Coordinates of N, CA and C in Angstrom, one line a residue:
M219 N 121.7 128.2 63.6 CA 122.6 127.2 64.2 C 121.8 126.2 65.0
Q220 N 122.0 124.9 64.6 CA 121.3 123.8 65.3 C 121.9 123.5 66.6
P221 N 121.1 123.1 67.6 CA 121.7 122.8 68.9 C 122.4 121.4 68.8
S222 N 123.5 121.3 69.6 CA 124.3 120.1 69.6 C 123.5 119.0 70.2
R223 N 124.0 117.7 70.0 CA 123.3 116.5 70.6 C 123.3 116.7 72.1
T224 N 124.4 117.2 72.7 CA 124.4 117.4 74.1 C 123.3 118.3 74.6
T225 N 123.2 119.4 73.8 CA 122.2 120.4 74.2 C 120.8 119.8 74.1
R226 N 120.5 119.1 73.0 CA 119.2 118.6 72.8 C 118.9 117.6 73.8
S227 N 119.9 116.8 74.4 CA 119.6 115.8 75.3 C 119.5 116.3 76.7
S228 N 119.8 117.6 77.0 CA 119.7 118.2 78.3 C 118.2 118.2 78.7
G229 N 118.0 117.8 79.9 CA 116.6 117.7 80.4 C 116.0 116.4 80.1
E230 N 116.6 115.6 79.3 CA 116.1 114.2 79.0 C 116.6 113.3 80.1
P231 N 115.8 112.3 80.5 CA 116.4 111.3 81.5 C 117.5 110.5 80.9
T232 N 118.5 110.2 81.6 CA 119.6 109.4 81.2 C 119.2 107.9 81.2
A233 N 120.0 107.1 80.6 CA 119.7 105.6 80.6 C 119.6 105.1 82.0
A234 N 120.5 105.6 82.8 CA 120.5 105.1 84.2 C 119.3 105.5 85.0
Q235 N 118.8 106.8 84.7 CA 117.6 107.3 85.4 C 116.4 106.5 84.9
T236 N 116.3 106.2 83.6 CA 115.2 105.5 83.0 C 115.2 104.0 83.6
A237 N 116.4 103.4 83.7 CA 116.4 102.1 84.3 C 116.0 102.0 85.7
R238 N 116.4 103.0 86.5 CA 116.0 103.1 87.9 C 114.5 103.3 88.0
L239 N 114.0 104.2 87.2 CA 112.6 104.4 87.2 C 111.8 103.2 86.9
A240 N 112.3 102.4 85.9 CA 111.6 101.1 85.6 C 111.6 100.2 86.8
V241 N 112.7 100.1 87.6 CA 112.7 99.2 88.7 C 111.7 99.7 89.8
V242 N 111.7 101.0 90.0 CA 110.8 101.6 91.0 C 109.3 101.4 90.6
A243 N 109.0 101.6 89.3 CA 107.7 101.4 88.8 C 107.2 100.0 88.8
G244 N 108.2 99.1 88.6 CA 107.8 97.7 88.5 C 107.7 96.9 89.8
T245 N 108.2 97.5 90.9 CA 108.2 96.8 92.2 C 106.8 96.6 92.7
P246 N 105.9 97.6 92.8 CA 104.5 97.4 93.2 C 103.8 96.4 92.4
G247 N 104.0 96.4 91.1 CA 103.4 95.5 90.2 C 103.8 94.1 90.5
L248 N 105.1 93.8 90.8 CA 105.6 92.5 91.1 C 104.8 92.0 92.4
L249 N 104.7 92.8 93.4 CA 104.0 92.4 94.6 C 102.6 92.1 94.4
L250 N 101.9 93.0 93.7 CA 100.5 92.8 93.4 C 100.2 91.6 92.5
T251 N 101.1 91.3 91.6 CA 101.0 90.1 90.7 C 101.2 88.9 91.5
A252 N 102.1 88.9 92.5 CA 102.3 87.7 93.3 C 101.0 87.5 94.1
Y253 N 100.4 88.5 94.6 CA 99.2 88.4 95.4 C 98.1 87.8 94.5
A254 N 98.0 88.3 93.2 CA 96.9 87.9 92.3 C 97.1 86.4 91.9
A255 N 98.4 86.0 91.8 CA 98.7 84.6 91.4 C 98.3 83.7 92.6
A256 N 98.5 84.1 93.8 CA 98.2 83.3 95.0 C 96.7 83.2 95.3
T257 N 95.9 84.1 94.7 CA 94.5 84.1 95.0 C 93.7 83.8 93.8
S258 N 94.2 83.1 92.8 CA 93.5 82.8 91.6 C 94.0 81.5 91.0
T259 N 93.3 80.9 90.1 CA 93.8 79.7 89.4 C 94.2 80.0 87.9
S260 N 94.4 81.3 87.6 CA 94.7 81.7 86.3 C 96.1 81.4 85.8
L261 N 96.3 80.7 84.7 CA 97.6 80.5 84.1 C 98.2 81.8 83.7
T262 N 97.5 82.7 83.1 CA 98.0 83.9 82.6 C 98.6 84.7 83.7
I263 N 98.0 84.7 84.9 CA 98.5 85.4 86.0 C 99.8 84.8 86.5
R264 N 99.9 83.5 86.5 CA 101.1 82.8 86.9 C 102.2 83.1 85.9
A265 N 101.8 83.1 84.6 CA 102.7 83.5 83.5 C 103.2 84.9 83.7
D266 N 102.3 85.8 84.1 CA 102.6 87.2 84.3 C 103.7 87.3 85.5
L267 N 103.5 86.5 86.5 CA 104.4 86.5 87.6 C 105.8 86.0 87.2
A268 N 105.8 85.0 86.4 CA 107.1 84.5 85.9 C 107.8 85.5 85.1
L269 N 107.0 86.1 84.2 CA 107.6 87.2 83.3 C 108.1 88.4 84.1
T270 N 107.3 88.8 85.1 CA 107.7 89.9 85.9 C 108.9 89.7 86.8
L271 N 109.0 88.5 87.3 CA 110.2 88.1 88.1 C 111.5 88.2 87.2
M272 N 111.4 87.6 86.0 CA 112.5 87.6 85.1 C 112.9 89.0 84.7
D273 N 111.8 89.8 84.4 CA 112.0 91.2 84.0 C 112.6 92.0 85.1
M274 N 112.2 91.8 86.3 CA 112.8 92.6 87.4 C 114.2 92.3 87.6
L275 N 114.6 91.0 87.5 CA 116.1 90.7 87.6 C 116.9 91.4 86.5
V276 N 116.3 91.5 85.3 CA 117.0 92.2 84.2 C 117.0 93.7 84.5
L277 N 115.9 94.2 84.9 CA 115.8 95.7 85.1 C 116.8 96.1 86.2
V278 N 116.9 95.4 87.3 CA 117.9 95.7 88.4 C 119.3 95.7 87.8
T279 N 119.6 94.6 87.0 CA 121.0 94.5 86.4 C 121.2 95.7 85.5
V280 N 120.3 96.0 84.7 CA 120.4 97.2 83.7 C 120.6 98.5 84.5
A281 N 119.9 98.7 85.6 CA 120.0 99.9 86.4 C 121.5 100.0 86.9
I282 N 122.0 98.9 87.4 CA 123.4 98.9 87.9 C 124.4 99.1 86.8
V283 N 124.2 98.4 85.7 CA 125.1 98.6 84.5 C 125.1 100.0 84.0
A284 N 123.9 100.5 83.8 CA 123.7 101.9 83.2 C 124.3 102.9 84.1
G285 N 124.1 102.8 85.4 CA 124.7 103.7 86.4 C 126.2 103.6 86.4
G286 N 126.8 102.4 86.3 CA 128.2 102.2 86.2 C 128.8 102.8 85.0
R287 N 128.1 102.6 83.8 CA 128.6 103.2 82.6 C 128.6 104.7 82.6
K288 N 127.6 105.3 83.2 CA 127.6 106.8 83.3 C 128.7 107.3 84.1
N289 N 129.1 106.6 85.1 CA 130.2 107.1 86.0 C 131.5 106.6 85.7
A290 N 131.6 105.7 84.6 CA 132.9 105.1 84.3 C 133.9 106.1 83.8
G291 N 135.1 106.1 84.2 CA 136.2 106.9 83.7 C 136.7 106.4 82.4
A292 N 137.7 107.0 81.8 CA 138.2 106.6 80.5 C 138.8 105.2 80.6
G293 N 139.4 104.9 81.7 CA 140.1 103.6 81.9 C 139.1 102.5 82.1
R294 N 137.9 102.8 82.4 CA 136.9 101.7 82.7 C 135.8 101.5 81.6
K295 N 136.0 102.2 80.5 CA 135.0 102.1 79.4 C 134.9 100.6 78.9
R296 N 136.0 99.9 78.9 CA 136.0 98.6 78.4 C 135.2 97.7 79.3
Q297 N 135.4 97.8 80.6 CA 134.7 97.0 81.6 C 133.2 97.3 81.5
A298 N 132.9 98.6 81.3 CA 131.5 99.0 81.2 C 130.8 98.4 80.0
A299 N 131.6 98.4 78.9 CA 131.0 97.8 77.7 C 130.8 96.3 77.8
L300 N 131.7 95.6 78.6 CA 131.5 94.2 78.8 C 130.3 94.0 79.7
A301 N 130.1 94.8 80.7 CA 129.0 94.7 81.6 C 127.7 94.9 80.9
E302 N 127.7 95.8 79.9 CA 126.5 96.1 79.1 C 126.2 94.8 78.3
T303 N 127.2 94.2 77.7 CA 127.0 93.0 76.9 C 126.4 91.9 77.7
L304 N 126.9 91.7 78.9 CA 126.4 90.7 79.8 C 125.0 91.0 80.3
A305 N 124.6 92.2 80.5 CA 123.3 92.6 80.8 C 122.3 92.3 79.7
N306 N 122.8 92.5 78.4 CA 121.9 92.2 77.3 C 121.8 90.6 77.1
A307 N 122.8 89.9 77.4 CA 122.8 88.5 77.4 C 121.8 87.9 78.5
L308 N 121.8 88.6 79.6 CA 120.9 88.2 80.7 C 119.4 88.5 80.3
A309 N 119.2 89.6 79.6 CA 117.9 89.9 79.1 C 117.4 88.9 78.1
A310 N 118.3 88.5 77.2 CA 117.9 87.5 76.2 C 117.6 86.1 76.9
L311 N 118.4 85.8 77.9 CA 118.2 84.5 78.6 C 116.9 84.6 79.4
G312 N 116.7 85.7 80.1 CA 115.4 85.8 80.8 C 114.2 85.7 80.0
M313 N 114.2 86.4 78.8 CA 113.1 86.3 77.9 C 112.9 84.9 77.3
C314 N 114.0 84.2 77.1 CA 113.9 82.8 76.6 C 113.3 81.9 77.6
L315 N 113.7 82.1 78.9 CA 113.2 81.2 80.0 C 111.7 81.5 80.2
S316 N 111.3 82.8 80.2 CA 109.9 83.2 80.4 C 109.1 82.5 79.3
M317 N 109.5 82.6 78.1 CA 108.8 82.1 77.0 C 108.6 80.5 77.1
A318 N 109.7 79.9 77.5 CA 109.6 78.4 77.7 C 108.7 78.0 78.8
I319 N 108.8 78.7 79.9 CA 107.9 78.4 81.1 C 106.4 78.6 80.7
V320 N 106.1 79.7 80.1 CA 104.7 80.0 79.8 C 104.2 79.0 78.8
A321 N 105.0 78.7 77.8 CA 104.5 77.8 76.7 C 104.3 76.4 77.3
S322 N 105.2 75.9 78.1 CA 105.1 74.6 78.6 C 103.8 74.4 79.5
I323 N 103.6 75.4 80.4 CA 102.4 75.3 81.2 C 101.1 75.4 80.4
A324 N 101.1 76.3 79.4 CA 99.9 76.4 78.5 C 99.6 75.1 77.8
V325 N 100.6 74.4 77.3 CA 100.4 73.1 76.6 C 99.9 72.1 77.6
Q326 N 100.4 72.1 78.8 CA 99.9 71.1 79.8 C 98.5 71.4 80.2
R327 N 98.1 72.7 80.3 CA 96.7 73.0 80.6 C 95.8 72.6 79.5
I328 N 96.2 72.9 78.3 CA 95.3 72.5 77.2 C 95.1 71.0 77.1
A329 N 96.2 70.2 77.3 CA 96.2 68.8 77.3 C 95.3 68.2 78.4
A330 N 95.2 69.0 79.5 CA 94.4 68.5 80.7 C 92.9 69.0 80.5
G331 N 92.6 69.6 79.4 CA 91.2 70.0 79.2 C 90.9 71.5 79.6
G332 N 91.9 72.2 79.9 CA 91.7 73.6 80.3 C 91.3 73.8 81.7
V333 N 91.5 75.0 82.2 CA 91.1 75.4 83.6 C 90.5 76.8 83.5
E334 N 89.3 76.9 84.0 CA 88.7 78.3 84.0 C 89.3 79.1 85.2
P335 N 89.8 80.3 84.9 CA 90.3 81.1 85.9 C 89.2 81.7 86.9
H336 N 89.5 81.6 88.2 CA 88.6 82.1 89.1 C 89.4 82.5 90.4
G337 N 88.7 83.3 91.2 CA 89.4 83.8 92.4 C 89.5 85.3 92.3
Q338 N 89.6 86.0 93.5 CA 89.7 87.4 93.5 C 90.9 88.0 92.8
G339 N 91.9 87.2 92.7 CA 93.1 87.7 92.0 C 92.9 88.0 90.5
V340 N 91.8 87.4 89.9 CA 91.5 87.6 88.5 C 91.2 89.1 88.2
F341 N 90.3 89.6 89.0 CA 89.9 91.0 88.9 C 91.1 91.9 89.2
V342 N 91.9 91.6 90.2 CA 93.1 92.4 90.6 C 94.1 92.4 89.4
A343 N 94.3 91.2 88.8 CA 95.3 91.1 87.8 C 94.9 91.8 86.5
M344 N 93.6 91.8 86.2 CA 93.1 92.4 85.0 C 93.3 93.9 85.1
N345 N 92.9 94.5 86.2 CA 93.1 96.0 86.4 C 94.5 96.4 86.5
L346 N 95.3 95.5 87.1 CA 96.8 95.8 87.3 C 97.4 95.8 85.9
N347 N 97.1 94.9 85.0 CA 97.7 94.9 83.7 C 97.3 96.0 82.9
L348 N 96.0 96.5 83.0 CA 95.6 97.7 82.3 C 96.4 98.9 82.8
A349 N 96.6 99.0 84.1 CA 97.4 100.1 84.6 C 98.8 100.1 84.1
Y350 N 99.4 98.9 84.2 CA 100.8 98.7 83.8 C 101.0 98.8 82.3
A351 N 100.0 98.6 81.5 CA 100.1 98.9 80.1 C 100.4 100.3 79.8
V352 N 99.8 101.2 80.6 CA 100.1 102.6 80.5 C 101.5 103.0 81.0
V353 N 101.9 102.4 82.1 CA 103.2 102.6 82.7 C 104.3 102.1 81.8
N354 N 104.1 100.9 81.3 CA 105.2 100.3 80.4 C 105.2 101.0 79.1
F355 N 104.1 101.5 78.6 CA 104.1 102.3 77.3 C 104.9 103.5 77.5
W356 N 104.8 104.2 78.6 CA 105.5 105.4 78.9 C 107.0 105.1 79.0
I357 N 107.4 104.1 79.7 CA 108.8 103.7 79.9 C 109.4 103.3 78.5
L358 N 108.6 102.6 77.7 CA 109.0 102.2 76.4 C 109.4 103.5 75.6
R359 N 108.5 104.5 75.6 CA 108.8 105.8 74.9 C 110.1 106.4 75.4
Q360 N 110.4 106.3 76.7 CA 111.6 106.9 77.3 C 112.9 106.1 76.7
W361 N 112.8 104.8 76.6 CA 113.9 104.1 76.0 C 114.1 104.4 74.5
K362 N 113.0 104.5 73.8 CA 113.1 104.9 72.4 C 113.7 106.2 72.2
A363 N 113.4 107.2 73.1 CA 114.0 108.5 73.1 C 115.5 108.4 73.4
R364 N 115.9 107.6 74.3 CA 117.3 107.4 74.7 C 118.0 106.8 73.5
N365 N 117.4 105.9 72.8 CA 118.1 105.2 71.7 C 118.2 106.1 70.5
R366 N 117.3 107.1 70.3 CA 117.4 108.1 69.3 C 118.6 109.0 69.5
L367 N 118.8 109.4 70.8 CA 119.8 110.3 71.2 C 121.2 109.6 71.2
A368 N 121.2 108.4 71.7 CA 122.5 107.6 71.7 C 122.2 106.2 71.5
A369 N 122.2 105.7 70.3 CA 121.9 104.3 70.0 C 122.8 103.4 70.7
S370 N 122.3 102.3 71.2 CA 123.1 101.3 71.9 C 122.3 100.0 72.0
A371 N 123.1 98.9 72.1 CA 122.5 97.6 72.2 C 121.7 97.5 73.5
L372 N 122.1 98.2 74.6 CA 121.4 98.2 75.9 C 120.0 98.8 75.7
A373 N 119.9 99.9 75.0 CA 118.7 100.6 74.8 C 117.8 99.7 73.9
R374 N 118.3 99.1 72.9 CA 117.5 98.3 72.0 C 116.9 97.1 72.7
A375 N 117.7 96.5 73.6 CA 117.3 95.4 74.4 C 116.1 95.8 75.3
Q376 N 116.2 97.0 75.9 CA 115.1 97.5 76.7 C 113.9 97.8 75.9
I377 N 114.1 98.3 74.7 CA 112.9 98.6 73.9 C 112.2 97.3 73.6
C378 N 112.9 96.2 73.3 CA 112.3 94.9 73.0 C 111.6 94.4 74.3
L379 N 112.3 94.5 75.4 CA 111.8 94.0 76.7 C 110.4 94.7 77.1
F380 N 110.4 96.0 76.9 CA 109.2 96.8 77.3 C 108.1 96.6 76.2
S381 N 108.5 96.4 75.0 CA 107.5 96.0 74.0 C 106.8 94.7 74.3
D382 N 107.6 93.8 74.8 CA 107.1 92.5 75.2 C 106.2 92.6 76.5
K383 N 106.6 93.5 77.4 CA 105.8 93.7 78.6 C 104.5 94.3 78.3
L384 N 104.5 95.3 77.4 CA 103.3 96.0 77.0 C 102.3 95.0 76.3
S385 N 102.8 94.2 75.3 CA 101.9 93.3 74.6 C 101.4 92.2 75.6
S386 N 102.2 91.8 76.6 CA 101.7 90.9 77.6 C 100.6 91.5 78.5
N387 N 100.8 92.7 78.9 CA 99.8 93.4 79.7 C 98.5 93.4 79.0
L388 N 98.5 93.8 77.7 CA 97.2 93.9 76.9 C 96.6 92.5 76.7
L389 N 97.4 91.5 76.4 CA 96.9 90.1 76.2 C 96.3 89.6 77.5
I390 N 97.0 89.8 78.6 CA 96.5 89.2 79.9 C 95.2 89.9 80.3
A391 N 95.2 91.2 80.2 CA 93.9 92.0 80.6 C 92.8 91.5 79.7
A392 N 93.0 91.4 78.4 CA 91.9 91.0 77.5 C 91.5 89.5 77.8
S393 N 92.4 88.6 78.0 CA 92.0 87.2 78.3 C 91.3 87.1 79.6
L394 N 91.7 87.8 80.6 CA 91.0 87.7 81.9 C 89.6 88.3 81.8
A395 N 89.4 89.4 81.1 CA 88.1 90.0 80.9 C 87.2 89.1 80.1
T396 N 87.8 88.5 79.0 CA 87.0 87.5 78.2 C 86.5 86.3 79.0
A397 N 87.5 85.8 79.9 CA 87.1 84.6 80.7 C 86.0 85.0 81.7
M398 N 86.0 86.2 82.2 CA 85.0 86.6 83.1 C 83.6 86.8 82.4
I399 N 83.7 87.2 81.2 CA 82.4 87.4 80.4 C 81.8 86.0 80.1
W400 N 82.7 85.0 79.7 CA 82.3 83.7 79.3 C 82.3 82.7 80.5
Q401 N 82.2 83.2 81.7 CA 82.4 82.4 82.9 C 81.3 81.3 82.9
G402 N 81.8 80.1 83.3 CA 80.9 78.9 83.3 C 80.8 78.1 82.0
T403 N 81.4 78.6 81.0 CA 81.3 77.9 79.7 C 82.6 77.1 79.4
T404 N 82.5 76.2 78.4 CA 83.7 75.4 78.0 C 84.7 76.3 77.4
I405 N 84.3 77.4 76.7 CA 85.2 78.3 76.1 C 86.1 78.9 77.2
A406 N 85.5 79.3 78.3 CA 86.3 79.9 79.4 C 87.4 79.1 79.9
R407 N 87.3 77.7 79.8 CA 88.4 76.8 80.2 C 89.6 76.9 79.4
F408 N 89.4 77.3 78.1 CA 90.6 77.3 77.2 C 91.1 78.7 76.9
I409 N 90.4 79.7 77.3 CA 90.9 81.1 77.1 C 92.2 81.3 77.7
D410 N 92.3 80.9 79.0 CA 93.6 81.1 79.8 C 94.8 80.5 79.1
P411 N 94.8 79.1 78.8 CA 96.0 78.5 78.2 C 96.3 79.0 76.8
V412 N 95.2 79.3 76.0 CA 95.5 79.9 74.7 C 96.1 81.3 74.8
A413 N 95.7 82.1 75.8 CA 96.3 83.4 76.0 C 97.8 83.2 76.4
G414 N 98.1 82.1 77.2 CA 99.5 81.8 77.5 C 100.3 81.5 76.3
L415 N 99.8 80.8 75.4 CA 100.5 80.5 74.1 C 100.7 81.8 73.3
L416 N 99.7 82.7 73.3 CA 99.9 83.9 72.6 C 101.0 84.8 73.2
I417 N 101.0 84.8 74.6 CA 102.0 85.5 75.3 C 103.4 85.0 75.0
A418 N 103.5 83.7 74.9 CA 104.8 83.0 74.6 C 105.2 83.4 73.2
T419 N 104.3 83.4 72.3 CA 104.6 83.8 70.9 C 105.0 85.2 70.7
M420 N 104.4 86.1 71.5 CA 104.8 87.5 71.4 C 106.2 87.7 72.1
T421 N 106.5 86.9 73.1 CA 107.8 87.0 73.8 C 108.9 86.5 72.8
A422 N 108.5 85.5 72.0 CA 109.5 85.0 71.0 C 109.8 86.0 70.0
R423 N 108.8 86.8 69.6 CA 109.0 87.8 68.6 C 109.9 88.9 69.1
W424 N 109.8 89.3 70.3 CA 110.7 90.3 70.9 C 112.0 89.8 71.4
T425 N 112.1 88.5 71.6 CA 113.4 87.9 72.1 C 114.4 87.8 70.9
I426 N 113.9 87.5 69.7 CA 114.9 87.3 68.6 C 115.9 88.4 68.4
P427 N 115.5 89.7 68.3 CA 116.5 90.8 68.2 C 117.4 90.9 69.4
V428 N 116.9 90.6 70.6 CA 117.7 90.7 71.8 C 118.8 89.7 71.7
V429 N 118.4 88.4 71.4 CA 119.4 87.3 71.3 C 120.4 87.7 70.2
R430 N 120.0 88.2 69.1 CA 120.9 88.5 68.0 C 121.9 89.5 68.4
D431 N 121.4 90.6 69.1 CA 122.3 91.6 69.5 C 123.3 91.1 70.6
A432 N 122.8 90.2 71.5 CA 123.6 89.7 72.6 C 124.7 88.8 72.0
V433 N 124.4 88.0 71.0 CA 125.4 87.1 70.4 C 126.4 87.9 69.7
R434 N 126.0 88.9 68.9 CA 127.0 89.8 68.3 C 127.9 90.5 69.2
S435 N 127.4 91.0 70.3 CA 128.2 91.7 71.3 C 129.1 90.7 72.0
L436 N 128.7 89.5 72.3 CA 129.6 88.5 73.0 C 130.7 88.1 72.0
R437 N 130.4 88.0 70.8 CA 131.5 87.6 69.8 C 132.5 88.8 69.7
R438 N 132.0 90.0 69.7 CA 132.9 91.2 69.6 C 133.8 91.2 70.8
E439 N 133.2 91.0 72.0 CA 134.0 91.1 73.2 C 135.0 89.9 73.3
F440 N 134.6 88.8 72.7 CA 135.5 87.6 72.7 C 136.7 87.9 71.8
R441 N 136.4 88.5 70.6 CA 137.5 88.8 69.7 C 138.5 89.9 70.3
R442 N 137.9 90.8 71.1 CA 138.7 91.8 71.7 C 139.6 91.2 72.8
A443 N 139.0 90.2 73.5 CA 139.8 89.6 74.6 C 141.0 88.8 74.0
R444 N 140.8 88.2 72.8 CA 141.8 87.4 72.2 C 142.9 88.2 71.5
K445 N 142.5 89.5 71.2 CA 143.5 90.4 70.5 C 144.7 90.7 71.3
P446 N 145.9 90.4 70.8 CA 147.1 90.6 71.6 C 147.3 92.1 71.9
V447 N 147.8 92.4 73.1 CA 148.0 93.8 73.5 C 149.3 94.3 72.8
A448 N 149.2 95.4 72.2 CA 150.4 96.0 71.5 C 151.4 96.4 72.5

């Protein structure tokens, strides 16, 4: 006799627990990224700060929504579903804004002839992103596990968000390491803005499914709101 879904999921972190863990894990990274951005000239570090700020806003919202959905009674399931839809829409909006900000700054830097990253924040950010690549990979696995147990638009959006965060971590760490190796050369001036464009491109790739899910959910909620009460 196979164990039920409920039995298999016992011992697994709930969506609310995973969301809260993501907020707790991300807070030190936000503070250190802000420090690194203030002590360097790197575009990718400033891009990382913008991405992290947007992501933290989304993560806090998801933690609140996931906690409310877990504790919602039968009469509040509709409100919980609407809150989840709005959280997904916020995630889509945050990812779009992050992509636009990073891309615009990168284009401006390239047009200006590039800027070589320097300052003590470069080394801090490189190691920070390597460490958070491990952290975000682990959280990504948790959301994938939650989605396998109970598929939802909220979990799918978080999978895309953390996939984006992981790819950004790796790109930022690689670009900063490369800029340090090529320090003092013309190439080093353009590594930073080109990395910014690559980050924006990866964000676009992971934003598309989140936007698609958010639009579908908003349409569904709009149709429900217009449906006459029997």
